[in-house]
CSV table of C-alpha atoms in Angstrom, one decimal:
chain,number,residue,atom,x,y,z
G,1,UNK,CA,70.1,-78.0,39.8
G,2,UNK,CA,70.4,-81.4,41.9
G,3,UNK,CA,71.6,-84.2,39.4
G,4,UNK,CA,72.0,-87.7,40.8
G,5,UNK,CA,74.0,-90.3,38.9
G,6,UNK,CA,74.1,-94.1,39.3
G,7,UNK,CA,76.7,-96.3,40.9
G,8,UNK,CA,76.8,-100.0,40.9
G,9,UNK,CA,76.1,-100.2,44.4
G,10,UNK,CA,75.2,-96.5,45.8
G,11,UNK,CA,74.8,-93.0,43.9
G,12,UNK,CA,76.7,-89.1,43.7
G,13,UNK,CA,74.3,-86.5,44.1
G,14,UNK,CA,75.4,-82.9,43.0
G,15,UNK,CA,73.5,-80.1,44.5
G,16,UNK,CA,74.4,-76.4,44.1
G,17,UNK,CA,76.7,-76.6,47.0
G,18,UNK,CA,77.7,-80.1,47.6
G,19,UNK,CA,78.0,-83.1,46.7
G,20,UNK,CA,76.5,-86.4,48.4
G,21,UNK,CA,78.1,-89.4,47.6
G,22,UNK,CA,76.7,-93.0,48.8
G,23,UNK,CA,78.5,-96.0,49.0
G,24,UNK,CA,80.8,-98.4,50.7
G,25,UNK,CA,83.9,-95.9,50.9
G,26,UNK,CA,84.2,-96.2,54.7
G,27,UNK,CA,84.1,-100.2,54.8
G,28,UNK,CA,86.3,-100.7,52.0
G,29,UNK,CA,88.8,-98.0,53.5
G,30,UNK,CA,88.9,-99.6,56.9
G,31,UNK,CA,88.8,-103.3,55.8
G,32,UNK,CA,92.2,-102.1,53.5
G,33,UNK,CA,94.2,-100.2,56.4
G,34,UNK,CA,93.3,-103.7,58.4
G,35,UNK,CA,94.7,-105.6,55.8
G,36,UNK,CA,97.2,-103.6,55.1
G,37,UNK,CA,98.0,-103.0,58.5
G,38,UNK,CA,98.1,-106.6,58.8
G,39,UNK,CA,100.6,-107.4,56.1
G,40,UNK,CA,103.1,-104.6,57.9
G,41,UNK,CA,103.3,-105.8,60.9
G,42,UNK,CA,103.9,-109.4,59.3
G,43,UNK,CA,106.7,-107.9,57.4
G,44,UNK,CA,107.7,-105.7,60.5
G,45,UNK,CA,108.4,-109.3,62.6
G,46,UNK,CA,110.1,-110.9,60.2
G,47,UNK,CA,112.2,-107.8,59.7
G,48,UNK,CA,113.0,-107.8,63.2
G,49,UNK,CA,113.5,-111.6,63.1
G,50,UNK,CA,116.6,-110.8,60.0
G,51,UNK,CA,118.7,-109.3,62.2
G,52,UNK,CA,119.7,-113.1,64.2
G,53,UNK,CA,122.0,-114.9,61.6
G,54,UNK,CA,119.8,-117.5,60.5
G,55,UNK,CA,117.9,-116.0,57.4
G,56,UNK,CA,116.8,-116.8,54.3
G,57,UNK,CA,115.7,-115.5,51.1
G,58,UNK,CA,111.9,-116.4,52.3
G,59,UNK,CA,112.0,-113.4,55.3
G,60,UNK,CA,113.7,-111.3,52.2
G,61,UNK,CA,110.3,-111.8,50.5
G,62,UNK,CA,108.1,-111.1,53.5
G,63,UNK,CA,109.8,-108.1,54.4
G,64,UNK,CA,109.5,-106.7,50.9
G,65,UNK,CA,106.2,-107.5,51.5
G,66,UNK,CA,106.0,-105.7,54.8
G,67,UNK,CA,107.6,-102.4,53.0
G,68,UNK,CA,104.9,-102.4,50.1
G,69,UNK,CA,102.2,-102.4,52.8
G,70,UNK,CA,103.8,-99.4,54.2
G,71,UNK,CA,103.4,-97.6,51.5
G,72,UNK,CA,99.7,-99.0,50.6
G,73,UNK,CA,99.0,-98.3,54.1
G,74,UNK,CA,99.8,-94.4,54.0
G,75,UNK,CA,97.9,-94.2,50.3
G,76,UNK,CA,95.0,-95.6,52.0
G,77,UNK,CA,95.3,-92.8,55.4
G,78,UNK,CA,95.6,-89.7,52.8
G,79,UNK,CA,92.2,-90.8,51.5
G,80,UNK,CA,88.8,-89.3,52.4
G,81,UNK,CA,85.8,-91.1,52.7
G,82,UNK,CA,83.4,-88.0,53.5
G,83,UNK,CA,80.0,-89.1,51.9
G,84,UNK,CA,79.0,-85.2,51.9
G,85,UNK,CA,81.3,-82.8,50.5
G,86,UNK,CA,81.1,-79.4,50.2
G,87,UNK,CA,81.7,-77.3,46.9
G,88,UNK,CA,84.6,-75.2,48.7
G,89,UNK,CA,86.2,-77.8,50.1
G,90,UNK,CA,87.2,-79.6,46.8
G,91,UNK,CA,90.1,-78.2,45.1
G,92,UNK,CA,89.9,-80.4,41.4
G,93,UNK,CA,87.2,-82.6,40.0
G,94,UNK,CA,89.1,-85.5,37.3
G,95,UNK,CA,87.5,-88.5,35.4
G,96,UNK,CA,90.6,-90.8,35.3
G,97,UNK,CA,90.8,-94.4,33.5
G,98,UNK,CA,93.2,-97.1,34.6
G,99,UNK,CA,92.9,-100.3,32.3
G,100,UNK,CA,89.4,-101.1,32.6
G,101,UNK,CA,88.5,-99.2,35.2
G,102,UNK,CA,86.8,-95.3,34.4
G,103,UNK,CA,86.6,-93.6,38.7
G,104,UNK,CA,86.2,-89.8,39.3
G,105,UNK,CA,88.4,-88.8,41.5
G,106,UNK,CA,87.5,-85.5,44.1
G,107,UNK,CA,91.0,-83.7,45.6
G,108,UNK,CA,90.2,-82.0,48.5
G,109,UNK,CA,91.3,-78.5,50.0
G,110,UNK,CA,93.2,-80.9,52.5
G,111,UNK,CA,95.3,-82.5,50.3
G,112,UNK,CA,92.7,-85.4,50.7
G,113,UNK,CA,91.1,-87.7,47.9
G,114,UNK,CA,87.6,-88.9,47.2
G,115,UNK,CA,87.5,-91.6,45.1
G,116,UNK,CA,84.2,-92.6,43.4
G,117,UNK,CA,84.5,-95.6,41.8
G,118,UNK,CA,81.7,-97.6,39.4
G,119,UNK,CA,79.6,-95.3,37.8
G,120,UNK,CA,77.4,-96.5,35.2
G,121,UNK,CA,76.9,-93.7,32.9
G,122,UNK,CA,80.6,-92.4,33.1
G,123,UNK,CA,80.4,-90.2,30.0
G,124,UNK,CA,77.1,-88.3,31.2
G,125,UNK,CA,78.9,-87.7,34.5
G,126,UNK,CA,82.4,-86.0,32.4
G,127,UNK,CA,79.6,-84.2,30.8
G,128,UNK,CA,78.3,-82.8,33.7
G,129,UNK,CA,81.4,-81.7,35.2
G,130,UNK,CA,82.6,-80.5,31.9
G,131,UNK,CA,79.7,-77.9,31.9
G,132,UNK,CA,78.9,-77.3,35.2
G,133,UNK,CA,82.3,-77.4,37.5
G,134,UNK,CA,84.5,-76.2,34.3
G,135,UNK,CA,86.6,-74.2,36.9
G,136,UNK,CA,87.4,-77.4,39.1
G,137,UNK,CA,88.6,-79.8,36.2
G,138,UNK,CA,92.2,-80.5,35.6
G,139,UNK,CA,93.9,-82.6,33.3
């Protein structure tokens, strides 16, 4: 029962008991903690820097900046990036849509996320997880 769908750069594969995902997941996840990581510990100096009496609305902005990153920076560590996942270890299967963007998103036992983004055939993939993994899907 192995199906294999297309991505825009890589493919998911669903076997019986797993599910083999290949793509860029790991560079794109460490390429946005180093950014992010980046950005916080810009905001984190000028943040420091605030507390002598010279400031200006400028380090305001920068350690706004430095907070948001914060916050990106922990979204992008409760991620997963697992390119073979077992059928116990996920917990929900959703097809989500944010503006123009259609990405199934895997939720792991460990409170983890898989995030499969640009699939070409979305609607045969909902399909497929509609009939086959109807006790994993959520709304």
């Amino acid at each position: 029962m192995a199906q294999t769908f297309k991505l825009k750069k890589g493919e998911i594969l669903f076997e019986n008991d797993k599910i083999i995902i290949s793509d860029k997941a790991k560079l794109q996840r460490y390429m946005s903690l180093f950014t992010s990581g980046l950005w916080m510990l810009v905001g984190i100096k000028y943040m420091l820097k605030s507390g002598q009496l010279n400031t200006d609305s400028l380090d305001y902005f920068w350690i706004f900046l430095g907070v948001i990153n914060i916050l990106v920076f922990v979204a992008y560590l409760l991620r997963s990036s697992k390119s073979i996942i077992l059928i116990d270890e996920v917990k929900s299967l959703q097809v989500k849509q944010r503006l123009n963007n259609i990405f199934l998103d895997i939720k792991l036992n460990d409170h983890r996320l898989r995030r499969v983004s640009q699939v070409e055939d979305m609607e045969e993939l909902e399909e497929y997880i509609k009939t086959h993994y109807d006790g994993l899907t959520t709304k």
